[in-house]
Structure formats: C-alpha cells, structure tokens
mmCIF file of C-alpha atoms in Angstrom:
data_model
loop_
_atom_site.group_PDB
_atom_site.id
_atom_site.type_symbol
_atom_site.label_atom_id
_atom_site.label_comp_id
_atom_site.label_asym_id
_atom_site.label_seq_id
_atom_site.Cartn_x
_atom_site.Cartn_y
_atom_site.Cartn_z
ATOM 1 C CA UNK A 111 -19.543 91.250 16.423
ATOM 2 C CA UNK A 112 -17.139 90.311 18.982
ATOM 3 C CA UNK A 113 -13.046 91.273 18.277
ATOM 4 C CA UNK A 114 -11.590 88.252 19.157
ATOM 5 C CA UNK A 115 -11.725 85.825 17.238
ATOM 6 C CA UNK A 116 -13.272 82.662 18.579
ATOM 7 C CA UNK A 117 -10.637 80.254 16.572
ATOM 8 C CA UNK A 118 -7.559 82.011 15.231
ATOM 9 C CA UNK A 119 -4.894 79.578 12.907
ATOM 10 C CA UNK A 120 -1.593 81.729 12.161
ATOM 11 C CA UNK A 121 1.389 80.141 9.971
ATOM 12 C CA UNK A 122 0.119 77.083 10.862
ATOM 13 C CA UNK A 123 2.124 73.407 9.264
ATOM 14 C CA UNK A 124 1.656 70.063 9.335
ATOM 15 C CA UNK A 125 3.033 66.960 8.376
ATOM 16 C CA UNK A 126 2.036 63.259 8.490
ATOM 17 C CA UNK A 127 4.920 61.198 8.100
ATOM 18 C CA UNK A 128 7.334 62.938 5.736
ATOM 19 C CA UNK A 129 4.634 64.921 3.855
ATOM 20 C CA UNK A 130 3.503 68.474 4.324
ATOM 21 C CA UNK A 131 -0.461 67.758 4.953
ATOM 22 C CA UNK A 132 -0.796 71.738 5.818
ATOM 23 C CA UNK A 133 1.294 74.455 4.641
ATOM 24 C CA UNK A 134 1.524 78.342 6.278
ATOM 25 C CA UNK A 135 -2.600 78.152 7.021
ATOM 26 C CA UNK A 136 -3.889 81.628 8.531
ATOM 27 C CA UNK A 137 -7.554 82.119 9.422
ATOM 28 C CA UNK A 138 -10.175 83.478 12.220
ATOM 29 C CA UNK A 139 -13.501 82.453 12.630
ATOM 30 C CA UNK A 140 -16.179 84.954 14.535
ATOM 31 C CA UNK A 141 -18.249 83.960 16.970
ATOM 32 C CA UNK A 142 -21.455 83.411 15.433
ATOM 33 C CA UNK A 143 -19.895 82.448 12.116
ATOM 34 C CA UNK A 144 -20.604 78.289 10.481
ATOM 35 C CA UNK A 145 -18.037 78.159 8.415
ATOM 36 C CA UNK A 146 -17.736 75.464 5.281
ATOM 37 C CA UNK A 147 -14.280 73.716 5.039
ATOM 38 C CA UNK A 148 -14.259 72.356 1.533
ATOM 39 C CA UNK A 149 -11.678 71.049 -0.880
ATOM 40 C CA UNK A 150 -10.556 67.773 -3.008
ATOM 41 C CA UNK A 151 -9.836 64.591 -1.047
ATOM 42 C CA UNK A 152 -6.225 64.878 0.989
ATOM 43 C CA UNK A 153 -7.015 69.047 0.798
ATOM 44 C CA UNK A 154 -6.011 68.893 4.571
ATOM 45 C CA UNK A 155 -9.191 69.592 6.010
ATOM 46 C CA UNK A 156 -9.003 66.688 8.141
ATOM 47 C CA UNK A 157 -5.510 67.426 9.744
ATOM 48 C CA UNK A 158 -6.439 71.090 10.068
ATOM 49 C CA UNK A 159 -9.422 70.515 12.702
ATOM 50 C CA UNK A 160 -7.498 67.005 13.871
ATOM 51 C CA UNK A 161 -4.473 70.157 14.776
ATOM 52 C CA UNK A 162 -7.674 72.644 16.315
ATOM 53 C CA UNK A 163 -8.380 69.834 18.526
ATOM 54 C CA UNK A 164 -4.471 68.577 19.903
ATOM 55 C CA UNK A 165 -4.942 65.731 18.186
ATOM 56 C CA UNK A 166 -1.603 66.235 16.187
ATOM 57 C CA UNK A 167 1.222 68.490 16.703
ATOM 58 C CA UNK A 168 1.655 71.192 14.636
ATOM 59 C CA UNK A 169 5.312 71.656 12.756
ATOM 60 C CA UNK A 170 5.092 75.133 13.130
ATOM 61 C CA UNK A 171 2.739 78.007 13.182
ATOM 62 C CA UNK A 172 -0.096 78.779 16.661
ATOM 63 C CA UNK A 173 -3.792 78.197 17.194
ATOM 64 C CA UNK A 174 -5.893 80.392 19.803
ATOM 65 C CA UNK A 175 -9.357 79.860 21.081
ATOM 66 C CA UNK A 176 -10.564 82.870 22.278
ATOM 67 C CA UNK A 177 -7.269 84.753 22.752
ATOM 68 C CA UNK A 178 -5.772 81.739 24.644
ATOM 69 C CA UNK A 179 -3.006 79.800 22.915
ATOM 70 C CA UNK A 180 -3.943 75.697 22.438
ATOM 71 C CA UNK A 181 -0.989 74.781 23.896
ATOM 72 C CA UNK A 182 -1.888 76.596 27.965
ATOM 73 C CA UNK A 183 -5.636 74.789 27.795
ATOM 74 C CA UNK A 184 -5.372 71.449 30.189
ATOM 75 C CA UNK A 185 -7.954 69.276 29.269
ATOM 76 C CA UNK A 186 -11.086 70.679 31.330
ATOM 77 C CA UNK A 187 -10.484 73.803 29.562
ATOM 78 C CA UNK A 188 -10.075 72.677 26.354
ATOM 79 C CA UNK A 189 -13.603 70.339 26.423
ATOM 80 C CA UNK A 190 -14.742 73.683 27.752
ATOM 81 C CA UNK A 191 -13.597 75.539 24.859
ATOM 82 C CA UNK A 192 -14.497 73.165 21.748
ATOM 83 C CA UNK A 193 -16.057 69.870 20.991
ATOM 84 C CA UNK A 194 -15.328 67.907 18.008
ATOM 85 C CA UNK A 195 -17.567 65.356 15.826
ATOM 86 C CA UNK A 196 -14.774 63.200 13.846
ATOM 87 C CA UNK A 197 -16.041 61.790 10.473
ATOM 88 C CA UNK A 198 -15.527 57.970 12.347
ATOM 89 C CA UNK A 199 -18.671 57.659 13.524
ATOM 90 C CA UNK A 200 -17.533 54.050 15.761
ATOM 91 C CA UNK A 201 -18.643 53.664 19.365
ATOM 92 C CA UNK A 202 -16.667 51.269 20.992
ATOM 93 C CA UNK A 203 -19.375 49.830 23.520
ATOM 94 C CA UNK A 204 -22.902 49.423 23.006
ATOM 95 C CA UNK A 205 -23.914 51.952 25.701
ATOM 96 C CA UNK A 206 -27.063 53.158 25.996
ATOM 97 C CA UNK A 207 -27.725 56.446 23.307
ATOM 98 C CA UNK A 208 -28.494 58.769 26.652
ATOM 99 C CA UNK A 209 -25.053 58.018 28.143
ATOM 100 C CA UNK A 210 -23.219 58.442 25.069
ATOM 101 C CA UNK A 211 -24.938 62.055 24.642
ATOM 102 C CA UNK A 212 -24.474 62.857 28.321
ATOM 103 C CA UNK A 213 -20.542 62.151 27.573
ATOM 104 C CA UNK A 214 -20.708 65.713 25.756
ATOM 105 C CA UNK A 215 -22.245 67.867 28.787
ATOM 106 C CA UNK A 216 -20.028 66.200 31.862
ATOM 107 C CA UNK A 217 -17.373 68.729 32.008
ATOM 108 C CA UNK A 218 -19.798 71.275 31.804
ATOM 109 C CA UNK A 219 -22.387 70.410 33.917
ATOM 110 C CA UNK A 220 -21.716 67.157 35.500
ATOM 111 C CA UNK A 221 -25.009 66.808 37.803
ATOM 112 C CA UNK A 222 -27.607 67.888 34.800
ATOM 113 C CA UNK A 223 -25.425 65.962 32.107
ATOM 114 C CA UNK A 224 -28.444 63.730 31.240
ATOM 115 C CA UNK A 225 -30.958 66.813 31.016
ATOM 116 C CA UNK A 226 -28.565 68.367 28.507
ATOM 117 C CA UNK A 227 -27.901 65.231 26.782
ATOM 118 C CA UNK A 228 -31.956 64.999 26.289
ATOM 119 C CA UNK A 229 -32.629 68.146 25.385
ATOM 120 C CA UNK A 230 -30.032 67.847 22.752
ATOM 121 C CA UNK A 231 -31.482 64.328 21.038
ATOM 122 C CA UNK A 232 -34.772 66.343 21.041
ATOM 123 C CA UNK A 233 -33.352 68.746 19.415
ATOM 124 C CA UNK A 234 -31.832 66.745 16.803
ATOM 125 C CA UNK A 235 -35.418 64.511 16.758
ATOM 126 C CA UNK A 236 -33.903 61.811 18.233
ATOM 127 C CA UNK A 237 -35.354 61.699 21.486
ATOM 128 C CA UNK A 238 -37.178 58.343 20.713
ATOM 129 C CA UNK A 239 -33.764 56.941 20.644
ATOM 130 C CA UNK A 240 -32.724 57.809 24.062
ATOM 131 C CA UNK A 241 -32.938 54.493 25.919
ATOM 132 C CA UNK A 242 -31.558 51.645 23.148
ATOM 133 C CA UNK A 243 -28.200 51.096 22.428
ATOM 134 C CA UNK A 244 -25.779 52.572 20.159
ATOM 135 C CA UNK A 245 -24.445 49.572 18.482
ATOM 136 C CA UNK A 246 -28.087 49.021 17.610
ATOM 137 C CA UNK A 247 -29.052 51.972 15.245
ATOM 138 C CA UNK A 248 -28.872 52.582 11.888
ATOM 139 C CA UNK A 249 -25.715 54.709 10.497
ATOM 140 C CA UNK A 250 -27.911 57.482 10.068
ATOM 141 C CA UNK A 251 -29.418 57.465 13.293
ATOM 142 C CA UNK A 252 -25.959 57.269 14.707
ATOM 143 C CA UNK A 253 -25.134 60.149 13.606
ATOM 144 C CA UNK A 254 -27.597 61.932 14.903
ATOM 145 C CA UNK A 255 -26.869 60.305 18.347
ATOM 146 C CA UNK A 256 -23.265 61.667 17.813
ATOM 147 C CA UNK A 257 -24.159 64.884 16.595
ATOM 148 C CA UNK A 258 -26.105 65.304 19.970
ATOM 149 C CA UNK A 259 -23.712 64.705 21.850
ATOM 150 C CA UNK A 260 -21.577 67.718 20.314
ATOM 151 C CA UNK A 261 -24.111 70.030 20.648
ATOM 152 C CA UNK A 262 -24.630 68.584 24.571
ATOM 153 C CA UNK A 263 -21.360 70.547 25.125
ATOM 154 C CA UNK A 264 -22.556 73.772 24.752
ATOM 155 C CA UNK A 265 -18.747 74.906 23.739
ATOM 156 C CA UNK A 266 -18.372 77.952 22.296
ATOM 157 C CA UNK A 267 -16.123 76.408 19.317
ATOM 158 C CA UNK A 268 -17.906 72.865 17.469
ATOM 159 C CA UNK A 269 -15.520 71.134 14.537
ATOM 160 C CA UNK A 270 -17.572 68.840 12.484
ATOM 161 C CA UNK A 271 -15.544 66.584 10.050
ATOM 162 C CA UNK A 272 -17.908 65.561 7.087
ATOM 163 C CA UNK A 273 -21.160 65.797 9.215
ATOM 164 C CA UNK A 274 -23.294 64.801 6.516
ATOM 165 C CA UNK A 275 -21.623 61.617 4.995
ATOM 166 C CA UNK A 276 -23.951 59.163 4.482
ATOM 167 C CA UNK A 277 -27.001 60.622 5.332
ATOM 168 C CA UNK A 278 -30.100 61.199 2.875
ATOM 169 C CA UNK A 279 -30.898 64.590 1.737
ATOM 170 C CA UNK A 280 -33.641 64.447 5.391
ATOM 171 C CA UNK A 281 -30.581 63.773 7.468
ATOM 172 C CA UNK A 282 -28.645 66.127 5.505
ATOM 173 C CA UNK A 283 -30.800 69.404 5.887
ATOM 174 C CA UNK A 284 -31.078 68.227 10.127
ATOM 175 C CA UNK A 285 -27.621 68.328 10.428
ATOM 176 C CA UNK A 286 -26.727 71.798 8.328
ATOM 177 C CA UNK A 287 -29.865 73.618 10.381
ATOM 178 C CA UNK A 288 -28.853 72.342 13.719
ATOM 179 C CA UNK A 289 -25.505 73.646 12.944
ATOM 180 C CA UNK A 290 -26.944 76.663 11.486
ATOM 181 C CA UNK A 291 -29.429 77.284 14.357
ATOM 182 C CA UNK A 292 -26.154 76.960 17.165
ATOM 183 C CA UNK A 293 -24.065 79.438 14.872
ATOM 184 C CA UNK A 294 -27.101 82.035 14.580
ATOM 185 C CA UNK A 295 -27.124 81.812 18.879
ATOM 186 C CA UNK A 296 -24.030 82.774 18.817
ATOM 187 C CA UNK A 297 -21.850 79.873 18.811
ATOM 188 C CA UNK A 298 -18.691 79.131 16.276
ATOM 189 C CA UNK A 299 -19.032 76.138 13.890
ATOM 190 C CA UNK A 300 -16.636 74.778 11.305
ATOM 191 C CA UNK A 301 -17.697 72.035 9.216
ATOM 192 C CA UNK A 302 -16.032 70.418 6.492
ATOM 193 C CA UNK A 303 -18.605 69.069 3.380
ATOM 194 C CA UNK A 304 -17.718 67.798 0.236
ATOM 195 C CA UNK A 305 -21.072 68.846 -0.901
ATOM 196 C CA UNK A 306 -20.870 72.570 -2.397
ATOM 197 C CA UNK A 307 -23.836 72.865 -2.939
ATOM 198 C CA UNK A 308 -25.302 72.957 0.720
ATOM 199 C CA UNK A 309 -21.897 74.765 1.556
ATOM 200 C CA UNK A 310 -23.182 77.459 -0.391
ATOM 201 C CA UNK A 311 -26.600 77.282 0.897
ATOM 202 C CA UNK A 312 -25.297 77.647 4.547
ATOM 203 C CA UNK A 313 -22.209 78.667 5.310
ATOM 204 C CA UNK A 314 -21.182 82.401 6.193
ATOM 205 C CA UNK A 315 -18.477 81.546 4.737
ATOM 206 C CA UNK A 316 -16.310 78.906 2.820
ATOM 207 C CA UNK A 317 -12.860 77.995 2.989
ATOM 208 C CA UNK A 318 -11.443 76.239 0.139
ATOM 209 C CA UNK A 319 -8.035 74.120 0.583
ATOM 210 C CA UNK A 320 -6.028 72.414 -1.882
ATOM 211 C CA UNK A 321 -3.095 70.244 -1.371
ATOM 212 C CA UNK A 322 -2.112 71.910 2.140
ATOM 213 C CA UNK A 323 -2.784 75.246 1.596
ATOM 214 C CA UNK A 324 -6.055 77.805 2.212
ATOM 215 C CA UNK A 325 -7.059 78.867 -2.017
ATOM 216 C CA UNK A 326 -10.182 80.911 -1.030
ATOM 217 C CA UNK A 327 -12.098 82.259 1.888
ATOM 218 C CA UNK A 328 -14.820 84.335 1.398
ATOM 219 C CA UNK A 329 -18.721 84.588 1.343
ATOM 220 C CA UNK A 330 -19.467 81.171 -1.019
ATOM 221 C CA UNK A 331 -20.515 82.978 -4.330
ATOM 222 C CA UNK A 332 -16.529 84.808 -4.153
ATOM 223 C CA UNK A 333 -15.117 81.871 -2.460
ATOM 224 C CA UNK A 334 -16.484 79.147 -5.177
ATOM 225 C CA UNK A 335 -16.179 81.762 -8.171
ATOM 226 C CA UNK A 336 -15.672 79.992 -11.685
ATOM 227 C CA UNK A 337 -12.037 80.342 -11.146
ATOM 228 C CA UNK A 338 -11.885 78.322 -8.124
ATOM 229 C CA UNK A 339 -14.278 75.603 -9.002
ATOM 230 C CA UNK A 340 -12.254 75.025 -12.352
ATOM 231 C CA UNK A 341 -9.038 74.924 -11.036
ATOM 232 C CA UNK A 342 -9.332 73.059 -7.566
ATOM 233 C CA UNK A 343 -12.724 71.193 -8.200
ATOM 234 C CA UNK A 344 -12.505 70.959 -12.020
ATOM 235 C CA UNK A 345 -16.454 71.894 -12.300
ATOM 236 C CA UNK A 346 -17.941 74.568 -14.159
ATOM 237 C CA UNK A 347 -20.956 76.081 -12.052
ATOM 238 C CA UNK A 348 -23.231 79.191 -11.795
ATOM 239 C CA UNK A 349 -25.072 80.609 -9.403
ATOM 240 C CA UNK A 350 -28.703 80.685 -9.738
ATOM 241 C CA UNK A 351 -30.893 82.914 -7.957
ATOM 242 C CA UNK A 352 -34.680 83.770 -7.925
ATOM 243 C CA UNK A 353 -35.335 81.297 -5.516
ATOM 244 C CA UNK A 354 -35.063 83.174 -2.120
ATOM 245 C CA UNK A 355 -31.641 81.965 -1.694
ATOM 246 C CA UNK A 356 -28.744 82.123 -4.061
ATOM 247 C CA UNK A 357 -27.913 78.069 -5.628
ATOM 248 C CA UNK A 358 -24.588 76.890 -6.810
ATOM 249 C CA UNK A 359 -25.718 74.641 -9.926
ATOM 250 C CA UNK A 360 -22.717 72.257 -10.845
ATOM 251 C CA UNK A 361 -21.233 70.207 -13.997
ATOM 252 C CA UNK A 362 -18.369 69.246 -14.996
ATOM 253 C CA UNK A 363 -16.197 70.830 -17.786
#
C-alpha cells in the first residue's frame, strides 16, 4: 500500500454559525480504501466532506490530498484531485444526461469528455439514458446520472454524501459496487450511509461520528462493536456470519 495517505484530516474544526459542527477530527484514508462515514443525524459527516471539498472554511486544524495541503490546490488541481457527489441531487437546467456526465471528465480530458462520460453511464447501466434530459428522469435514475458523472472524473479521491438515499435495495447494491469496484482499482472513496448494514457489508472501514467528533474507526465488526451501536446509535446488533460475508443484524434495545 502506498505511504501517503490519499486524504489526510489533522485537528481539524468547524463551525456553522456559532456551533462547533466538527471538533479536533484526525484521519487518513489509503489509496484503495472505501471508507463508510456513519453516525446520527447532525454527526458532522456532512460538514466534514463539505470542509474536504473547500466548500467551508475550516476553524482550525489542515487537510492534505496526497501530501499537498487544500489550501495550495487552485481549482484545476483540486477537480484533478477529488470529485464530490453532494446528497442534493438538483440540476439546475434540463441538459441533456451526456452533458451533465461529460461535466465530470472536462478538466481531465477535455477533447474525450463525452467518451468518458459514456463509458461511465455504461458502467453505472445507464447508458440508455444518455440522450434525454435530466429534469426528465426519475429520482433514482438521477442518481445514477449523477453518480456517473463522479466516476467520469477519474480523481484519485471521490466523496459521496448519502449515495444511496432514496434508492431501492437494486439501486442500492449499483451504487455500493460501483464504489467498491473504483476503490478495489485503486482509487480512494469516502461515503457517508446511514444504512449500517451495507456499511458493514462494504466498507474497509467505518468511521463513526457523533456530535462533532470521530467515536470509532476501524474494520466495521470493531468499529460498530455493541458498545458503539448502544451508545451513539442506541441499537443492539450482532454479527452474523456463515453466509460468505460477515452481517450486522440490528434492533433496537
């Protein structure tokens, strides 16, 4: 595995208003790693990859992609470096689904942005979709559309806020072995789920935050340990195995 880390968050605080959304955060993330950011509603997940991104300013602390501090990355560089899928799925202008994929690939590769931008609705079996507008599909086909057009970017960092909201257990699965699939080739994915139970069935890893601050971070079955899922989730759960891959059943106490 490589040294550097491909996203590295030290002492890292922020605040919305007057409130502390993030407090003193400190992780890396691999190359090759998907890693599940989960926690209660207003955990900070959000704000942490919203921060990852520029997209607020953190009160203190640094965040490095690949060894190179946020802050030095112009814009080319940093649509180089990472692309982001927010959980607003809203597309201002009913463009057609090609062009809004191609927007993904056109600091990369500006003359082949449209190949990439195909090959990445295939990939994502939405080709069919390629040539009607965005305004006109379903909210699950959406976000496939805008789930393509992350992947179109080929960076080596994607951030995927609540990629699977909304979608039925089909769409679900897509999404988590898309993600999957780009972290196996060596790409770094961070996705934040509400949904434990497919955290544990694909993650490398899970983060678990709770009112600003980082509570766990492990492989799932020591990250979500009874402890954890009591105290931050208020769920009892076990982990069943026996069925080629370990499963996180849940109740609560």
């Amino acid at each position: 595995m490589a040294s550097t880390p491909r996203l590295k968050i030290e002492g890292l605080s922020l605040s919305r208003g007057k409130r502390t959304v993030v407090h003193d955060v400190s992780l890396s993330v691999m190359p090759g790693e998907l890693v599940a950011l989960v926690g209660p509603n207003g955990a900070g997940k959000t704000s942490l990859m919203q921060a990852v991104c520029g997209l607020m300013k953190p009160e203190s602390g640094r965040i490095a992609i690949d060894g190179k501090a946020l802050t030095t990355l112009g814009p080319r560089e940093r649509a180089k470096a990472l692309a982001y899928l927010p959980q607003d799925g809203t597309v201002a202008w009913n463009l057609p689904v090609i062009e809004v994929v191609a927007l993904g690939a056109v600091f990369l590769e500006p003359d082949g942005a449209r190949g990439r931008a195909m090959a990445a609705l295939e990939e994502v079996e939405a080709g069919a979709l390629a040539d009607r507008g965005v305004a006109e599909l379903s909210g699950g086909e959406r976000a496939r559309v805008l789930l393509a057009r992350v992947l179109a970017s080929d960076a080596g960092l994607l951030l995927a806020d609540e990629p699977v909201a909304g979608l039925d257990p089909e769409g679900q699965l897509l999404v988590l072995e898309r993600l999957k699939a780009r972290a196996g080739a060596g790409q770094t994915v961070v996705a934040s789920l509400h949904d434990l139970s497919l955290a544990a069935r694909f993650a490398d890893r899970v983060i678990v935050m709770d009112r600003g601050e980082v509570r766990a971070d492990g492989a799932p079955a020591v990250a979500l340990d009874a402890a954890i899922l009591a105290e931050v989730f208020g769920l009892a759960g076990r982990w069943l195995d026996g069925t080629g891959a370990p499963v996180l059943a849940l109740s609560r106490l």
